[in-house]
Amino acid sequence: MNNYYIEKKLKIEKIKYISVLATLLITLFIVGLVSVCMGAMDITVSDVFKVMAGKIFGTEPNVAENILSVIWNIRLPRIICSCFIGMGLAVSGAIFQAILQNPLADPYTIGISTGASFGASAAITVNLIFGIYFPTVSAALIGAFVTLFIVILIARKGGSFNSSNIVIAGIIVSSVLSSGVSFMKILAGENVGAIVFWIMGSLSAKGWSDVIIVAPICVILTIISVFFAKSLDIMALGDEAAGSLGVNVNRARFLYLTAGSVITAVCVSVCGVIGFVGLIVPHLIRFWITARNRALIPLSALFGALLLMTADTFARLISSGEIPVGILTTLIGGPFFIFIFMKKRVGG
């Protein structure tokens, strides 16, 4: 009898998962299409399809040259980039929450985002003071990976490569790097706005080169994370229980930590710091739908893509001077997360 109810429950959960997945996919496509049409220049849906069909099949689309340029060179790459960055931040948040066994963990917990910010701030400062150009994206990636190496080194030297040591090491390194970013702001002087704008997080002026950087990393590592998601579920039982069930806990934690950090590093290096997506999306999916990581990760990926794309569309529409999307996600995500958290506590 118990097996019957377990199988029935799993079947219902599977149907629910497929329904939500399909709904998110359809919604993502519709919202993306509407986003391409919205802006200072009014564009019709038929124009969007003509341009996309022309680029896919190598034909000349029957639209005005300015409309073609706006769709293909400005709006479409930006919207696609926002999807992949939202996807990456949400997936990395789900990974960190699983390996650190903390539903409030996110890509900032172990300092990866702060490391990327430090690298980008250093590149901008060197460019402003010495006139030596160093790519901001490359500097942010270097800063993130060096931070990951230092965090892992400190956590291992702490005696055990466990969740608490990783969090402590991340807090230590993040605090030091935050002070470094503040020092860079002082050195920048009157040009501090360049650093501040980057740290706020923005998707303005993103092109196909940015999509090429972000898309492969996010897609490949998300697929790998879903494929091995069963290990994350087992690790939630504790290190000893997971080890007794055949999971190499330290190796799995290291691999997932690296995967989540690489995704975060790439996303932050392209768009700057965008808060709350990696925190709130996996938490809401876990709270409302499922806690199983094999379903949680792909649902988080789609919901994160939808959330950031929608937020970025509002960011470029609600003001004549574009608002950095990182500000908008924090303004919306913070109070909303507090509401959900309090509602959960009241409901027991």
XYZ file of N, CA, C and O in Angstrom, residues 141-227:
348
model
N 36.839 37.671 -15.084
C 36.995 36.212 -15.056
C 38.212 35.810 -14.220
O 38.140 34.881 -13.404
N 39.315 36.501 -14.432
C 40.527 36.203 -13.666
C 40.277 36.415 -12.171
O 40.646 35.580 -11.334
N 39.636 37.538 -11.836
C 39.334 37.819 -10.434
C 38.452 36.753 -9.807
O 38.681 36.334 -8.662
N 37.452 36.277 -10.542
C 36.551 35.248 -10.020
C 37.271 33.922 -9.803
O 37.097 33.266 -8.767
N 38.098 33.517 -10.764
C 38.783 32.229 -10.647
C 39.863 32.253 -9.565
O 40.056 31.267 -8.853
N 40.558 33.368 -9.437
C 41.550 33.491 -8.356
C 40.846 33.434 -7.000
O 41.336 32.785 -6.052
N 39.692 34.087 -6.902
C 38.911 34.046 -5.661
C 38.486 32.625 -5.333
O 38.585 32.185 -4.174
N 38.013 31.891 -6.324
C 37.617 30.494 -6.113
C 38.794 29.673 -5.599
O 38.654 28.886 -4.649
N 39.970 29.851 -6.200
C 41.160 29.117 -5.782
C 41.507 29.422 -4.319
O 41.803 28.521 -3.532
N 41.439 30.706 -3.950
C 41.781 31.109 -2.584
C 40.763 30.545 -1.583
O 41.128 30.061 -0.506
N 39.472 30.604 -1.938
C 38.423 30.088 -1.050
C 38.609 28.593 -0.822
O 38.528 28.101 0.322
N 38.861 27.852 -1.893
C 39.065 26.403 -1.763
C 40.308 26.117 -0.922
O 40.305 25.217 -0.062
N 41.371 26.873 -1.147
C 42.614 26.685 -0.393
C 42.398 26.927 1.097
O 42.816 26.125 1.941
N 41.702 28.012 1.431
C 41.432 28.319 2.841
C 40.530 27.259 3.466
O 40.750 26.817 4.602
N 39.488 26.839 2.712
C 38.552 25.844 3.241
C 39.249 24.517 3.514
O 38.996 23.852 4.533
N 40.155 24.114 2.633
C 40.885 22.853 2.825
C 41.858 22.954 3.996
O 42.017 22.016 4.774
N 42.525 24.107 4.118
C 43.479 24.305 5.213
C 42.753 24.407 6.553
O 43.364 24.250 7.611
N 41.442 24.690 6.491
C 40.667 24.809 7.723
C 40.437 23.493 8.424
O 39.824 23.464 9.494
N 40.876 22.404 7.824
C 40.774 21.101 8.469
C 39.864 20.134 7.743
O 40.115 18.942 7.711
N 38.776 20.639 7.145
C 37.837 19.767 6.442
C 37.148 20.574 5.339
O 36.733 21.710 5.569
N 37.012 19.963 4.194
C 36.402 20.647 3.055
C 34.885 20.491 3.130
O 34.252 19.847 2.310
N 34.297 21.109 4.174
C 32.853 20.997 4.362
C 32.168 22.332 4.102
O 32.816 23.346 3.830
N 30.851 22.318 4.205
C 30.057 23.500 3.848
C 30.375 24.697 4.724
O 30.507 25.830 4.238
N 30.503 24.478 6.033
C 30.745 25.597 6.939
C 32.089 26.256 6.674
O 32.202 27.489 6.695
N 33.120 25.451 6.390
C 34.437 26.015 6.087
C 34.422 26.815 4.783
O 35.093 27.845 4.665
N 33.662 26.343 3.794
C 33.564 27.048 2.512
C 32.899 28.406 2.714
O 33.351 29.425 2.186
N 31.814 28.429 3.500
C 31.099 29.682 3.755
C 31.989 30.670 4.509
O 32.062 31.863 4.165
N 32.683 30.172 5.538
C 33.571 31.040 6.322
C 34.673 31.612 5.436
O 34.979 32.814 5.475
N 35.289 30.733 4.621
C 36.344 31.193 3.719
C 35.805 32.218 2.729
O 36.466 33.230 2.427
N 34.601 31.997 2.223
C 33.993 32.933 1.283
C 33.732 34.290 1.905
O 33.959 35.330 1.275
N 33.261 34.297 3.154
C 33.000 35.564 3.847
C 34.297 36.336 4.064
O 34.354 37.557 3.858
N 35.355 35.621 4.454
C 36.649 36.271 4.695
C 37.171 36.915 3.408
O 37.529 38.097 3.375
N 37.222 36.118 2.341
C 37.765 36.614 1.075
C 36.897 37.734 0.509
O 37.404 38.741 0.007
N 35.584 37.583 0.611
C 34.669 38.597 0.089
C 34.844 39.930 0.813
O 34.802 41.005 0.190
N 35.062 39.876 2.127
C 35.254 41.108 2.895
C 36.520 41.837 2.457
O 36.518 43.063 2.282
N 37.588 41.078 2.262
C 38.849 41.680 1.830
C 38.704 42.303 0.444
O 39.132 43.436 0.196
N 38.064 41.574 -0.467
C 37.913 42.071 -1.836
C 36.963 43.264 -1.907
O 37.143 44.154 -2.742
N 35.949 43.286 -1.044
C 35.042 44.446 -1.008
C 35.807 45.708 -0.628
O 35.565 46.790 -1.193
N 36.733 45.553 0.316
C 37.578 46.698 0.681
C 38.457 47.110 -0.497
O 38.688 48.302 -0.727
N 38.925 46.110 -1.254
C 39.728 46.397 -2.441
C 38.946 47.171 -3.481
O 39.469 48.102 -4.115
N 37.675 46.810 -3.665
C 36.822 47.524 -4.624
C 36.621 48.970 -4.169
O 36.662 49.910 -4.979
N 36.406 49.165 -2.876
C 36.259 50.521 -2.343
C 37.527 51.340 -2.579
O 37.461 52.534 -2.911
N 38.690 50.704 -2.426
C 39.963 51.390 -2.668
C 40.084 51.794 -4.138
O 40.568 52.880 -4.461
N 39.626 50.910 -5.041
C 39.651 51.226 -6.478
C 38.761 52.437 -6.781
O 39.099 53.275 -7.619
N 37.639 52.528 -6.088
C 36.742 53.673 -6.289
C 37.430 54.981 -5.910
O 37.274 56.002 -6.583
N 38.189 54.929 -4.814
C 38.905 56.128 -4.380
C 39.967 56.513 -5.408
O 40.126 57.692 -5.757
N 40.686 55.507 -5.918
C 41.730 55.783 -6.909
C 41.139 56.352 -8.197
O 41.765 57.167 -8.864
N 39.922 55.912 -8.540
C 39.301 56.379 -9.785
C 38.936 57.858 -9.731
O 38.815 58.499 -10.775
N 38.753 58.400 -8.531
C 38.458 59.829 -8.386
C 37.160 60.234 -9.059
O 36.109 59.646 -8.822
N 37.235 61.217 -9.931
C 36.040 61.737 -10.603
C 35.425 60.721 -11.565
O 34.253 60.846 -11.927
N 36.204 59.748 -11.984
C 35.710 58.735 -12.920
C 35.139 57.502 -12.220
O 35.014 56.441 -12.825
N 34.819 57.640 -10.937
C 34.316 56.505 -10.166
C 33.004 55.962 -10.734
O 32.651 54.804 -10.522
N 32.281 56.809 -11.494
C 31.006 56.377 -12.071
C 31.129 55.159 -12.949
O 30.211 54.336 -13.021
N 32.272 54.995 -13.634
C 32.470 53.828 -14.508
C 32.468 52.538 -13.712
O 31.898 51.519 -14.132
N 33.112 52.571 -12.534
C 33.146 51.381 -11.675
C 31.776 51.127 -11.052
O 31.287 49.998 -11.030
N 31.154 52.200 -10.557
C 29.852 52.066 -9.894
C 28.811 51.516 -10.855
O 28.031 50.616 -10.504
N 28.796 52.011 -12.098
C 27.809 51.554 -13.083
C 28.002 50.075 -13.398
O 27.031 49.333 -13.537
N 29.277 49.647 -13.486
C 29.523 48.227 -13.772
C 29.060 47.354 -12.610
O 28.435 46.316 -12.816
N 29.357 47.786 -11.369
C 28.986 46.994 -10.195
C 27.466 46.896 -10.048
O 26.945 45.896 -9.555
N 26.748 47.922 -10.501
C 25.284 47.901 -10.412
C 24.669 46.803 -11.277
O 23.565 46.340 -11.016
N 25.360 46.405 -12.328
C 24.851 45.352 -13.202
C 23.964 45.898 -14.299
O 22.912 46.478 -14.026
N 24.394 45.748 -15.535
C 23.620 46.284 -16.651
C 23.788 45.393 -17.883
O 24.846 44.787 -18.085
N 22.734 45.328 -18.680
C 22.769 44.551 -19.923
C 22.752 45.452 -21.153
O 22.545 44.967 -22.261
N 22.982 46.728 -20.953
C 22.978 47.649 -22.089
C 24.181 47.364 -22.991
O 25.259 46.974 -22.525
N 23.966 47.572 -24.281
C 25.025 47.425 -25.302
C 25.601 46.014 -25.372
O 26.750 45.836 -25.784
N 24.831 45.004 -24.990
C 25.303 43.624 -25.140
C 25.042 43.143 -26.558
O 23.974 43.379 -27.126
N 26.024 42.476 -27.121
C 25.920 42.014 -28.504
C 26.093 40.513 -28.612
O 26.146 39.784 -27.610
N 26.211 40.042 -29.851
C 26.323 38.602 -30.090
C 27.619 38.029 -29.524
O 27.681 36.859 -29.154
N 28.670 38.854 -29.415
C 29.921 38.374 -28.822
C 29.722 37.997 -27.357
O 30.313 37.030 -26.860
N 28.874 38.757 -26.653
C 28.568 38.433 -25.255
C 27.741 37.151 -25.157
O 27.942 36.348 -24.236
N 26.810 36.981 -26.091
C 26.012 35.753 -26.114
C 26.916 34.542 -26.318
O 26.753 33.498 -25.660
N 27.891 34.667 -27.205
C 28.814 33.559 -27.487
C 29.648 33.210 -26.253
O 29.992 32.044 -26.027
N 29.954 34.205 -25.431
C 30.719 33.945 -24.205
C 29.862 33.217 -23.166
O 30.293 32.236 -22.549
N 28.628 33.694 -22.979
C 27.794 33.206 -21.886
C 27.075 31.895 -22.219
O 27.041 30.963 -21.401
N 26.486 31.809 -23.413
C 25.582 30.707 -23.743
C 26.211 29.314 -23.613
O 25.637 28.446 -22.938
N 27.370 29.035 -24.232
C 27.903 27.665 -24.156
C 28.202 27.220 -22.727
O 27.881 26.083 -22.349
N 28.802 28.094 -21.926
C 29.152 27.747 -20.545
C 27.901 27.424 -19.736
O 27.831 26.398 -19.048
N 26.899 28.305 -19.822
C 25.671 28.106 -19.046
C 24.937 26.837 -19.456
O 24.480 26.064 -18.606
N 24.824 26.603 -20.758
C 24.086 25.433 -21.242
C 24.807 24.135 -20.881
O 24.203 23.197 -20.338
N 26.103 24.065 -21.158
C 26.862 22.829 -20.907
C 26.885 22.485 -19.426
O 26.609 21.333 -19.028
N 27.197 23.454 -18.571
C 27.297 23.176 -17.137
C 25.925 22.927 -16.507
O 25.822 22.170 -15.539
N 24.882 23.530 -17.064
C 23.528 23.233 -16.569
C 23.144 21.796 -16.890
O 22.598 21.076 -16.032
N 23.441 21.340 -18.095
C 23.146 19.957 -18.479
C 23.919 18.977 -17.600
O 23.374 17.969 -17.122
N 25.194 19.263 -17.363
C 26.006 18.397 -16.507
C 25.444 18.363 -15.085
O 25.361 17.299 -14.446
N 25.030 19.532 -14.583
C 24.479 19.611 -13.226
C 23.194 18.807 -13.098
O 22.969 18.139 -12.086
N 22.344 18.864 -14.118
C 21.095 18.097 -14.097
C 21.399 16.597 -14.166
O 20.779 15.801 -13.459
N 22.366 16.226 -14.985
C 22.697 14.810 -15.179
C 23.175 14.168 -13.878
O 22.846 13.009 -13.585
